[in-house]
């Protein structure tokens, strides 16, 4: 067994791996970027080394520096977690050449499954059912039009060949949308995976997203740990997962479990991996294989009692799996909610910021995998995940009740998160019925209700709207305590960052609208990020709802549309610029 392992990641997954290493009496080595000097994963490890600058390319994707740290620290193996270098075949090869064990599958398996077109071809050859579509890359929009017309049909999904995690995934419901979907998928593929090639799949409008957890060792043992349902997604990225899947019975579980085992055997897999698939009308189709530990591995651990991270480390060290297929039994029900720094009422826009106070839920059947504490900063440079909240109970209904209780206990100050979204969704009839909830996640009016309504600003003596702040107080009335939220002028004294009542009032030109709305002509940024693409120019006429620009923030593309019809009188941004929340993107004047 290893004596020391470097964890090439950050946040909650780095802490999760470090905990497993400590339980196995293996020393852990953390790495960090300049932004993460004070991050919790650094404090939790036995040793920590600086990688480089704030960007992922300078730090968590810096292969040569990570290998240098392995040599400096004496680490015998590297655990990549998920994201960053976890599914990077050249990195796995570089580790092998340096005499360092890569805790994961061989590079050949990563390479085979990393290309979605190659994976589809392999699975088809192995007799695993795949979603109808192409197994070869599609070179041009014209080729895509021809293939859709002759074979696939609409609606069609356009996917980046190297994509994953919802990146490089666009849908064209009809022919007029195909070009934009093709270009969008190719662009994200190039940006996130350095591969602009795309392929086509028949788009299934409301399937269940069901995946199978597999484990394999170097001795030919391959088992599955049952399935997870990950159907609740926004932007094709998961937000709630559960195990077992509501729509899977014992017969289906055995069938898709064997599909997972066969897929893993087809590429000589080693370690923990996941076969993702789509389930619709009793048919199960292979979607892709994630050659790493999944974000949502926790729900499988809760219902099986098997430590997936530990098994992956054991397999990489050459040991046999500690469990056989007949030992795997699913007990009870587990649910995971991803606690992301996002504003669901604003199309799940990233909401980075500082955490002013922090308190995690606890009690029976509650688990929190987090990478933050009070004072931590959720930066727009990385993924928006703050933590994962996981609960277990004897059945789905009771697990839901426990999750609602735990969400109510979770306190994260100074940051917008998806907690209100989770609370609202888990109380819907759709969730209770085990539906995909896709209609809710696409319902703009429902999502807007998750935001606390803005109060109209009171007028001052000069007729101008006075500054308002939102403040929360605990009051006691007749021996009973109540939490009261007040929106209005700040009271005397500085509370929650409010301006004291006696402070001089800034001039109108100096005051920013706290709602970020700007004037009726101003189109302002709803989030902080980088201007990835600008699709209009000054003087151009635009329609209401027309795409104006795309802002990249926390590894997501956010499309900003015109709030009104008119002419771009002023364009305040250009591609490549950083942009702050509330900053003006453009001024749109109505045509007279």
Coordinates of C-alpha atoms in Angstrom, one line a residue:
X1 CA 0.0 0.0 0.0
X2 CA 1.1 3.6 -0.6
X3 CA 2.7 5.6 2.2
X4 CA 2.0 9.1 0.7
X5 CA -0.5 10.3 -1.9
X6 CA -0.8 13.7 -3.6
X7 CA -4.4 14.9 -4.1
X8 CA -4.4 16.9 -7.3
X9 CA -7.6 18.8 -6.6
X10 CA -9.3 21.3 -4.4
X11 CA -12.5 21.9 -2.3
X12 CA -14.7 19.2 -1.0
X13 CA -13.4 16.3 -3.1
X14 CA -9.8 17.0 -2.0
X15 CA -11.0 16.9 1.7
X16 CA -13.0 13.7 1.0
X17 CA -9.9 11.9 -0.4
X18 CA -7.7 13.2 2.4
X19 CA -10.1 11.7 4.9
X20 CA -10.0 8.3 3.2
X21 CA -6.2 8.4 3.2
X22 CA -6.0 9.2 6.9
X23 CA -8.3 6.3 7.7
X24 CA -6.0 4.1 5.6
X25 CA -2.9 5.5 7.5
X26 CA -1.6 7.1 4.3
X27 CA -0.1 10.6 4.4
X28 CA -1.8 13.2 2.2
X29 CA -0.3 16.0 0.2
X30 CA -2.4 19.0 -0.8
X31 CA -1.7 21.4 -3.7
X32 CA -3.2 24.9 -4.0
X33 CA -3.3 27.9 -6.2
X34 CA -2.6 31.5 -5.1
X35 CA -6.3 32.0 -4.6
X36 CA -6.5 28.9 -2.4
X37 CA -3.8 29.7 0.1
X38 CA -6.2 29.7 3.0
X39 CA -8.6 27.1 1.6
X40 CA -9.9 24.3 3.9
X41 CA -8.4 21.5 1.9
X42 CA -4.9 22.9 2.5
X43 CA -5.5 22.8 6.2
X44 CA -6.9 19.3 6.2
X45 CA -3.9 17.7 4.5
X46 CA -0.6 16.6 6.1
X47 CA 1.5 18.7 3.7
X48 CA 0.6 21.4 1.2
X49 CA 2.5 22.9 -1.8
X50 CA 1.8 26.0 -3.9
X51 CA 1.2 25.2 -7.6
X52 CA 1.1 28.6 -9.1
X53 CA -1.2 31.5 -10.1
X54 CA -4.9 31.8 -9.7
X55 CA -6.1 30.3 -13.0
X56 CA -6.6 26.6 -13.4
X57 CA -4.0 26.5 -16.2
X58 CA -1.4 27.9 -13.8
X59 CA -2.3 25.6 -11.0
X60 CA -4.6 22.6 -10.9
X61 CA -3.9 21.9 -14.6
X62 CA -0.2 22.5 -14.4
X63 CA 1.0 18.9 -15.0
X64 CA 4.8 19.6 -14.8
X65 CA 4.4 21.4 -11.5
X66 CA 2.2 18.7 -10.0
X67 CA 4.9 16.1 -10.9
X68 CA 7.5 18.3 -9.4
X69 CA 5.6 18.4 -6.1
X70 CA 5.3 14.6 -6.2
X71 CA 9.1 14.4 -6.3
X72 CA 9.6 17.1 -3.7
X73 CA 7.1 15.5 -1.3
X74 CA 7.9 11.9 -2.0
X75 CA 4.3 11.1 -3.0
X76 CA 4.1 7.6 -4.6
X77 CA 0.7 8.2 -6.2
X78 CA -1.7 10.9 -7.4
X79 CA -5.5 11.0 -6.8
X80 CA -7.1 13.4 -9.3
X81 CA -10.6 13.5 -7.8
X82 CA -13.1 14.8 -10.4
X83 CA -12.7 17.6 -12.9
X84 CA -9.3 19.2 -13.7
X85 CA -7.0 16.3 -14.6
X86 CA -9.2 13.4 -13.6
X87 CA -10.0 12.3 -17.1
X88 CA -6.8 13.5 -18.8
X89 CA -5.1 10.6 -20.5
X90 CA -1.8 12.4 -21.1
X91 CA -1.6 13.2 -17.4
X92 CA -2.1 9.6 -16.5
X93 CA 0.7 8.6 -19.0
X94 CA 3.0 11.3 -17.6
X95 CA 2.5 9.9 -14.1
X96 CA 3.3 6.4 -15.3
X97 CA 6.5 7.7 -17.1
X98 CA 7.6 9.4 -13.9
X99 CA 7.1 6.3 -11.8
X100 CA 4.0 7.7 -10.0
X101 CA 0.8 5.7 -9.7
X102 CA -2.3 7.3 -11.1
X103 CA -5.2 6.4 -8.9
X104 CA -7.7 5.7 -11.7
X105 CA -8.0 3.7 -14.8
X106 CA -5.2 3.2 -17.3
X107 CA -4.6 6.0 -19.8
X108 CA -6.0 3.7 -22.6
X109 CA -9.4 3.5 -20.9
X110 CA -9.5 7.2 -20.3
X111 CA -8.7 7.9 -23.9
X112 CA -11.2 5.4 -25.2
X113 CA -14.0 6.7 -23.0
X114 CA -12.9 10.3 -23.1
X115 CA -13.9 10.7 -26.7
X116 CA -17.7 10.2 -26.7
X117 CA -17.7 9.1 -30.3
X118 CA -15.0 6.5 -29.7
X119 CA -16.9 5.4 -26.6
X120 CA -20.2 5.0 -28.5
X121 CA -18.4 3.0 -31.2
X122 CA -16.8 0.7 -28.5
X123 CA -20.1 0.2 -26.7
X124 CA -21.9 -0.6 -29.9
X125 CA -19.3 -3.2 -30.7
X126 CA -19.6 -4.7 -27.2
X127 CA -23.4 -5.1 -27.7
X128 CA -24.2 -2.2 -25.3
X129 CA -27.3 -0.2 -26.5
X130 CA -26.5 3.4 -27.4
X131 CA -28.7 6.4 -28.1
X132 CA -29.3 6.5 -31.9
X133 CA -27.0 9.0 -33.6
X134 CA -23.5 9.2 -35.1
X135 CA -20.4 7.3 -33.9
X136 CA -18.1 9.5 -36.0
X137 CA -17.4 13.3 -35.5
X138 CA -19.5 15.6 -37.6
X139 CA -17.3 18.1 -39.4
X140 CA -19.6 20.9 -40.5
X141 CA -23.1 22.4 -40.0
X142 CA -23.9 21.3 -43.6
X143 CA -23.0 17.7 -42.7
X144 CA -25.1 17.9 -39.6
X145 CA -28.1 19.1 -41.6
X146 CA -27.8 16.2 -44.0
X147 CA -27.4 13.6 -41.2
X148 CA -30.3 14.9 -39.3
X149 CA -32.5 15.0 -42.4
X150 CA -31.5 11.4 -43.5
X151 CA -31.2 9.6 -40.2
X152 CA -31.4 11.2 -36.7
X153 CA -34.3 13.7 -37.1
X154 CA -35.4 16.5 -34.8
X155 CA -35.1 17.2 -31.9
X156 CA -31.4 16.5 -32.0
X157 CA -28.6 16.9 -29.4
X158 CA -25.3 18.3 -30.6
X159 CA -22.5 17.2 -28.2
X160 CA -18.8 17.9 -27.9
X161 CA -16.8 14.7 -28.5
X162 CA -14.6 15.4 -25.4
X163 CA -17.5 16.9 -23.3
X164 CA -18.9 16.1 -20.0
X165 CA -20.7 17.6 -17.0
X166 CA -23.1 19.4 -19.3
X167 CA -20.3 21.2 -21.1
X168 CA -20.5 21.2 -24.9
X169 CA -24.2 20.0 -25.0
X170 CA -26.7 21.9 -27.1
X171 CA -30.2 21.0 -28.3
X172 CA -31.8 22.0 -31.6
X173 CA -35.6 21.4 -31.5
X174 CA -35.9 22.4 -35.2
X175 CA -33.8 23.1 -38.2
X176 CA -33.5 26.8 -37.6
X177 CA -31.7 26.1 -34.3
X178 CA -29.2 23.7 -35.6
X179 CA -26.4 26.1 -36.6
X180 CA -26.4 27.9 -33.2
X181 CA -26.4 24.5 -31.4
X182 CA -23.6 23.2 -33.5
X183 CA -21.4 26.3 -33.0
X184 CA -22.2 26.5 -29.3
X185 CA -21.3 22.9 -28.6
X186 CA -18.1 23.2 -30.7
X187 CA -17.1 26.4 -28.9
X188 CA -17.5 24.9 -25.4
X189 CA -15.7 21.7 -26.5
X190 CA -12.7 23.8 -27.6
X191 CA -12.8 26.0 -24.5
X192 CA -13.2 23.3 -21.9
X193 CA -11.7 20.2 -23.5
X194 CA -9.4 21.6 -26.3
X195 CA -11.5 19.6 -28.8
X196 CA -14.0 21.3 -31.0
X197 CA -15.3 18.2 -32.7
X198 CA -19.0 17.3 -32.2
X199 CA -21.3 14.4 -32.8
X200 CA -25.1 14.0 -33.0
X201 CA -27.6 12.1 -30.9
X202 CA -31.3 11.8 -31.0
X203 CA -32.6 14.1 -28.3
X204 CA -34.9 12.3 -25.9
X205 CA -37.2 15.0 -24.5
X206 CA -37.8 13.8 -21.0
X207 CA -35.7 10.7 -20.2
X208 CA -34.5 9.7 -16.7
X209 CA -30.8 10.1 -16.3
X210 CA -29.7 6.8 -14.6
X211 CA -26.1 5.9 -14.0
X212 CA -24.4 2.7 -12.7
X213 CA -21.5 2.8 -10.3
X214 CA -18.8 0.2 -11.1
X215 CA -15.6 -0.9 -9.3
X216 CA -12.8 -2.9 -10.9
X217 CA -9.3 -4.1 -9.8
X218 CA -6.2 -5.4 -11.6
X219 CA -7.2 -9.0 -10.9
X220 CA -10.2 -9.2 -13.2
X221 CA -12.9 -8.4 -10.7
X222 CA -15.6 -6.0 -11.9
X223 CA -18.7 -5.3 -9.9
X224 CA -21.5 -2.7 -9.9
X225 CA -23.0 -1.0 -6.9
X226 CA -26.5 -0.4 -8.2
X227 CA -27.8 2.8 -9.8
X228 CA -28.3 6.5 -9.1
X229 CA -30.9 8.7 -10.6
X230 CA -29.6 12.2 -11.6
X231 CA -32.6 13.4 -13.6
X232 CA -32.9 16.8 -11.8
X233 CA -30.6 19.0 -13.8
X234 CA -30.2 22.6 -14.9
X235 CA -28.3 23.3 -18.1
X236 CA -27.7 19.5 -18.4
X237 CA -25.8 19.7 -15.1
X238 CA -27.0 17.7 -12.1
X239 CA -28.3 19.4 -9.0
X240 CA -30.0 16.6 -7.1
X241 CA -29.2 12.9 -7.1
X242 CA -30.7 9.9 -5.4
X243 CA -30.2 6.1 -5.0
X244 CA -31.9 3.8 -5.7
X245 CA -33.6 5.3 -8.8
X246 CA -37.4 5.7 -8.4
X247 CA -38.1 4.1 -11.8
X248 CA -35.8 1.1 -11.6
X249 CA -37.0 -2.3 -10.3
X250 CA -34.8 -5.3 -9.4
X251 CA -35.0 -6.7 -12.9
X252 CA -34.0 -3.4 -14.5
X253 CA -31.2 -2.9 -11.9
X254 CA -29.7 -6.3 -12.8
X255 CA -29.9 -5.5 -16.5
X256 CA -28.3 -2.1 -16.4
X257 CA -25.8 -3.3 -13.8
X258 CA -24.6 -5.9 -16.2
X259 CA -24.4 -3.2 -19.0
X260 CA -22.1 -1.2 -16.6
X261 CA -19.9 -4.3 -15.9
X262 CA -19.6 -5.1 -19.6
X263 CA -18.7 -1.6 -20.5
X264 CA -16.0 -1.5 -17.9
X265 CA -14.6 -4.9 -19.0
X266 CA -14.5 -3.6 -22.7
X267 CA -11.8 -1.1 -21.8
X268 CA -9.9 -3.1 -19.1
X269 CA -11.1 -0.7 -16.5
X270 CA -9.5 -0.3 -13.0
X271 CA -10.8 1.7 -10.1
X272 CA -14.1 3.6 -9.6
X273 CA -16.1 4.6 -12.6
X274 CA -19.6 5.4 -13.7
X275 CA -21.7 4.3 -16.7
X276 CA -24.2 7.0 -17.5
X277 CA -27.3 6.2 -19.4
X278 CA -30.8 7.4 -20.4
X279 CA -33.9 5.5 -19.4
X280 CA -37.1 6.0 -21.3
X281 CA -40.2 3.8 -21.8
X282 CA -38.4 0.8 -20.3
X283 CA -35.4 1.2 -22.7
X284 CA -31.9 1.9 -21.4
X285 CA -29.3 3.6 -23.6
X286 CA -25.5 4.0 -22.9
X287 CA -24.7 7.7 -22.8
X288 CA -21.0 7.9 -21.7
X289 CA -18.6 6.6 -19.1
X290 CA -17.0 8.9 -16.5
X291 CA -13.6 7.4 -15.8
X292 CA -13.3 8.9 -12.3
X293 CA -15.1 9.1 -9.0
X294 CA -18.4 11.0 -9.4
X295 CA -19.5 14.0 -7.5
X296 CA -22.6 12.0 -6.5
X297 CA -20.8 8.9 -5.4
X298 CA -21.9 9.7 -1.8
X299 CA -25.5 8.5 -2.3
X300 CA -24.2 5.1 -3.4
X301 CA -22.0 4.9 -0.4
X302 CA -24.9 5.7 1.9
X303 CA -27.1 2.9 0.6
X304 CA -24.4 0.2 0.1
X305 CA -22.1 1.0 3.0
X306 CA -19.1 0.7 0.6
X307 CA -16.4 3.4 0.6
X308 CA -15.9 4.0 -3.1
X309 CA -12.9 6.3 -2.7
X310 CA -11.1 3.7 -0.5
X311 CA -11.8 0.9 -3.0
X312 CA -10.4 3.0 -5.8
X313 CA -7.2 3.6 -3.8
X314 CA -6.9 -0.1 -3.0
X315 CA -7.4 -1.1 -6.7
X316 CA -4.6 1.4 -7.8
X317 CA -2.3 -0.2 -5.2
X318 CA -2.8 -3.6 -6.8
X319 CA -5.1 -5.0 -4.1
X320 CA -8.3 -6.9 -4.8
X321 CA -11.7 -5.3 -4.2
X322 CA -12.8 -5.9 -0.6
X323 CA -16.3 -6.9 -1.8
X324 CA -17.8 -9.2 -4.3
X325 CA -21.0 -8.7 -6.3
X326 CA -23.1 -10.9 -4.0
X327 CA -22.0 -8.7 -1.0
X328 CA -23.6 -5.6 -2.6
X329 CA -27.0 -4.9 -1.0
X330 CA -29.0 -1.6 -1.3
X331 CA -30.6 -0.5 1.9
X332 CA -32.9 2.5 2.4
X333 CA -32.8 5.6 0.3
X334 CA -30.2 8.4 -0.1
X335 CA -30.6 11.9 -1.6
X336 CA -27.9 14.5 -2.4
X337 CA -28.4 18.2 -2.9
X338 CA -25.6 20.2 -4.5
X339 CA -25.3 23.4 -2.5
X340 CA -24.0 25.7 -5.3
X341 CA -23.3 29.4 -5.2
X342 CA -26.0 30.2 -7.7
X343 CA -29.2 32.3 -8.0
X344 CA -31.9 30.0 -9.3
X345 CA -34.2 33.0 -9.8
X346 CA -31.7 34.4 -12.4
X347 CA -31.4 31.3 -14.6
X348 CA -29.0 29.7 -12.1
X349 CA -26.5 32.5 -12.6
X350 CA -23.3 32.0 -10.6
X351 CA -23.2 34.1 -7.4
X352 CA -19.6 34.1 -6.1
X353 CA -18.7 35.9 -2.9
X354 CA -17.4 35.7 0.6
X355 CA -19.0 33.4 3.2
X356 CA -19.6 35.6 6.3
X357 CA -21.0 32.8 8.6
X358 CA -21.3 29.1 8.2
X359 CA -23.1 26.3 10.1
X360 CA -23.7 22.8 8.7
X361 CA -26.7 20.6 9.5
X362 CA -26.2 17.4 11.5
X363 CA -28.2 14.7 13.2
X364 CA -29.2 11.1 12.2
X365 CA -28.6 10.2 8.6
X366 CA -27.1 13.5 7.6
X367 CA -23.7 13.9 5.8
X368 CA -22.1 17.1 4.6
X369 CA -19.1 17.0 2.2
X370 CA -17.9 20.6 2.0
X371 CA -14.7 22.5 1.3
X372 CA -15.5 25.8 3.0
X373 CA -15.9 27.5 6.4
X374 CA -16.8 31.0 7.7
X375 CA -14.4 33.4 5.9
X376 CA -14.0 31.3 2.8
X377 CA -14.3 32.9 -0.6
X378 CA -16.2 31.3 -3.4
X379 CA -14.3 32.7 -6.4
X380 CA -15.6 32.9 -10.0
X381 CA -12.4 31.3 -11.1
X382 CA -13.6 27.8 -10.2
X383 CA -16.7 25.6 -9.9
X384 CA -19.6 27.2 -8.0
X385 CA -20.1 24.2 -5.6
X386 CA -19.9 25.1 -1.9
X387 CA -20.8 21.7 -0.5
X388 CA -22.9 18.5 -1.0
X389 CA -25.6 17.7 1.5
X390 CA -26.5 14.0 1.7
X391 CA -29.1 12.3 3.7
X392 CA -30.2 8.7 4.3
X393 CA -33.4 7.2 5.6
X394 CA -35.5 4.0 5.3
X395 CA -37.4 5.1 2.2
X396 CA -37.7 7.9 -0.3
X397 CA -40.5 9.8 1.4
X398 CA -38.7 9.8 4.8
X399 CA -35.3 10.7 3.1
X400 CA -37.1 13.7 1.5
X401 CA -38.4 14.8 4.9
X402 CA -35.0 14.4 6.4
X403 CA -33.4 16.4 3.6
X404 CA -35.9 19.3 4.1
X405 CA -35.1 19.3 7.8
X406 CA -31.3 19.4 7.1
X407 CA -31.7 22.1 4.5
X408 CA -33.6 24.2 7.1
X409 CA -30.6 23.8 9.4
X410 CA -28.0 24.9 6.9
X411 CA -26.8 28.4 7.4
X412 CA -24.5 30.1 4.9
X413 CA -24.2 33.8 5.4
X414 CA -23.2 36.4 2.8
X415 CA -23.8 34.1 -0.2
X416 CA -26.7 33.2 -2.5
X417 CA -27.0 29.4 -2.8
X418 CA -29.4 26.8 -4.2
X419 CA -30.8 26.0 -0.8
X420 CA -34.1 27.9 -1.4
X421 CA -34.4 26.1 -4.8
X422 CA -33.9 22.7 -3.2
X423 CA -36.4 23.4 -0.4
X424 CA -39.0 24.5 -3.0
X425 CA -38.5 21.6 -5.4
X426 CA -38.5 18.8 -2.8
X427 CA -42.0 20.0 -1.7
X428 CA -43.5 19.7 -5.1
X429 CA -45.9 17.0 -6.3
X430 CA -43.5 16.3 -9.2
X431 CA -40.8 15.3 -6.8
X432 CA -43.1 13.2 -4.7
X433 CA -44.2 11.4 -7.8
X434 CA -40.6 10.6 -8.8
X435 CA -40.8 12.8 -12.0
X436 CA -37.8 14.4 -13.7
X437 CA -39.1 17.8 -12.6
X438 CA -37.9 19.2 -16.0
X439 CA -41.0 21.3 -16.4
X440 CA -40.2 23.1 -13.2
X441 CA -36.6 23.8 -14.1
X442 CA -37.7 25.3 -17.4
X443 CA -40.5 27.4 -15.8
X444 CA -39.1 30.9 -15.5
X445 CA -42.1 32.1 -13.4
X446 CA -41.6 29.3 -10.9
X447 CA -37.9 29.9 -10.6
X448 CA -38.4 33.7 -10.1
X449 CA -40.6 33.0 -7.1
X450 CA -37.5 31.6 -5.4
X451 CA -36.2 35.2 -5.1
X452 CA -37.3 37.3 -2.2
X453 CA -39.5 40.1 -3.8
X454 CA -37.9 43.5 -3.9
X455 CA -39.6 46.3 -1.9
X456 CA -40.3 49.6 -3.6
X457 CA -37.7 52.1 -2.4
X458 CA -39.1 54.9 -0.3
X459 CA -38.6 58.5 -1.5
X460 CA -36.4 61.0 0.3
X461 CA -37.1 64.7 0.8
X462 CA -35.4 65.4 -2.6
X463 CA -37.8 63.0 -4.3
X464 CA -35.0 60.5 -5.0
X465 CA -35.2 56.8 -3.9
X466 CA -33.4 56.4 -0.7
X467 CA -31.0 53.6 -0.2
X468 CA -32.5 50.3 1.1
X469 CA -30.9 47.3 2.8
X470 CA -32.2 43.9 3.7
X471 CA -31.7 43.1 7.4
X472 CA -32.7 40.0 9.4
X473 CA -33.5 40.3 13.1
X474 CA -34.6 37.9 15.8
X475 CA -37.4 39.4 17.9
X476 CA -39.2 38.2 21.0
X477 CA -42.9 38.8 21.4
X478 CA -44.8 37.5 24.5
X479 CA -42.0 35.0 25.2
X480 CA -41.9 33.6 21.7
X481 CA -39.0 34.3 19.2
X482 CA -39.6 35.2 15.6
X483 CA -37.1 35.7 12.7
X484 CA -38.1 38.9 10.8
X485 CA -36.7 40.1 7.5
X486 CA -36.9 43.9 6.9
X487 CA -36.3 45.7 3.6
X488 CA -36.1 49.5 3.9
X489 CA -33.9 52.4 5.0
X490 CA -31.0 51.3 7.3
X491 CA -31.7 51.8 11.0
X492 CA -29.3 53.8 13.2
X493 CA -25.9 52.1 13.5
X494 CA -24.2 49.9 11.1
X495 CA -25.9 46.5 10.7
X496 CA -25.0 43.9 8.1
X497 CA -22.8 46.4 6.3
X498 CA -25.5 49.1 6.1
X499 CA -24.6 52.8 6.1
X500 CA -25.3 54.4 9.5
X501 CA -28.3 56.7 9.5
X502 CA -26.1 59.7 10.3
X503 CA -23.7 59.1 7.4
X504 CA -23.7 61.7 4.6
X505 CA -25.9 60.7 1.7
X506 CA -24.0 60.2 -1.5
X507 CA -25.0 62.2 -4.6
X508 CA -27.3 60.5 -7.0
X509 CA -24.5 60.0 -9.6
X510 CA -22.5 58.2 -7.0
X511 CA -25.1 55.8 -5.8
X512 CA -25.5 52.4 -7.4
X513 CA -28.8 50.7 -7.7
X514 CA -28.6 47.7 -5.3
X515 CA -30.9 45.7 -7.5
X516 CA -28.4 46.0 -10.4
X517 CA -31.2 47.1 -12.7
X518 CA -29.8 50.3 -14.0
X519 CA -32.0 52.7 -16.0
X520 CA -34.7 51.4 -18.3
X521 CA -32.3 51.7 -21.2
X522 CA -29.3 50.0 -19.5
X523 CA -28.6 46.3 -19.9
X524 CA -26.6 45.4 -16.9
X525 CA -24.7 42.2 -16.0
X526 CA -26.5 40.0 -13.5
X527 CA -23.2 38.3 -12.5
X528 CA -19.4 38.7 -12.2
X529 CA -17.3 36.9 -14.8
X530 CA -15.5 37.3 -18.1
X531 CA -16.9 38.5 -21.4
X532 CA -16.6 35.4 -23.6
X533 CA -18.4 36.6 -26.7
X534 CA -20.1 39.8 -27.8
X535 CA -22.7 39.3 -30.6
X536 CA -23.8 42.8 -31.3
X537 CA -22.2 46.1 -32.2
X538 CA -22.9 49.8 -31.5
X539 CA -25.7 51.1 -33.7
X540 CA -27.2 47.7 -34.3
X541 CA -31.0 47.2 -34.0
X542 CA -32.0 44.4 -31.6
X543 CA -35.2 42.7 -30.7
X544 CA -36.3 42.0 -27.1
X545 CA -34.8 38.6 -26.1
X546 CA -32.1 38.7 -28.7
X547 CA -28.7 37.3 -27.6
X548 CA -26.3 40.2 -26.9
X549 CA -23.3 38.5 -25.2
X550 CA -22.1 35.4 -23.4
X551 CA -20.4 35.8 -20.0
X552 CA -18.3 32.9 -18.6
X553 CA -18.4 32.5 -14.9
X554 CA -17.5 29.6 -12.7
X555 CA -17.1 27.2 -15.6
X556 CA -20.5 28.0 -17.1
X557 CA -21.6 30.1 -20.1
X558 CA -24.4 32.6 -19.3
X559 CA -26.3 34.0 -22.2
X560 CA -27.4 37.6 -21.8
X561 CA -30.3 38.8 -23.9
X562 CA -31.7 42.2 -24.7
X563 CA -34.3 43.4 -22.1
X564 CA -36.1 45.5 -24.7
X565 CA -36.2 46.2 -28.4
X566 CA -34.2 49.2 -29.8
X567 CA -30.8 50.3 -31.0
X568 CA -27.5 49.7 -29.3
X569 CA -26.7 53.4 -28.5
X570 CA -23.6 52.4 -26.4
X571 CA -21.7 49.1 -26.1
X572 CA -19.6 49.2 -22.9
X573 CA -17.9 45.8 -23.2
X574 CA -15.6 43.8 -25.5
X575 CA -14.6 40.2 -25.6
X576 CA -12.0 39.1 -23.1
X577 CA -12.8 41.8 -20.5
X578 CA -13.7 41.1 -16.9
X579 CA -17.1 42.3 -15.9
X580 CA -18.6 42.9 -12.5
X581 CA -22.1 42.2 -11.4
X582 CA -24.3 45.3 -12.0
X583 CA -21.9 46.7 -14.6
X584 CA -23.4 48.2 -17.8
X585 CA -23.2 45.9 -20.8
X586 CA -25.0 48.2 -23.3
X587 CA -27.5 51.0 -23.5
X588 CA -30.5 50.2 -25.7
X589 CA -32.5 53.2 -26.9
X590 CA -36.1 52.6 -28.1
X591 CA -36.5 53.5 -31.8
X592 CA -38.8 56.5 -32.2

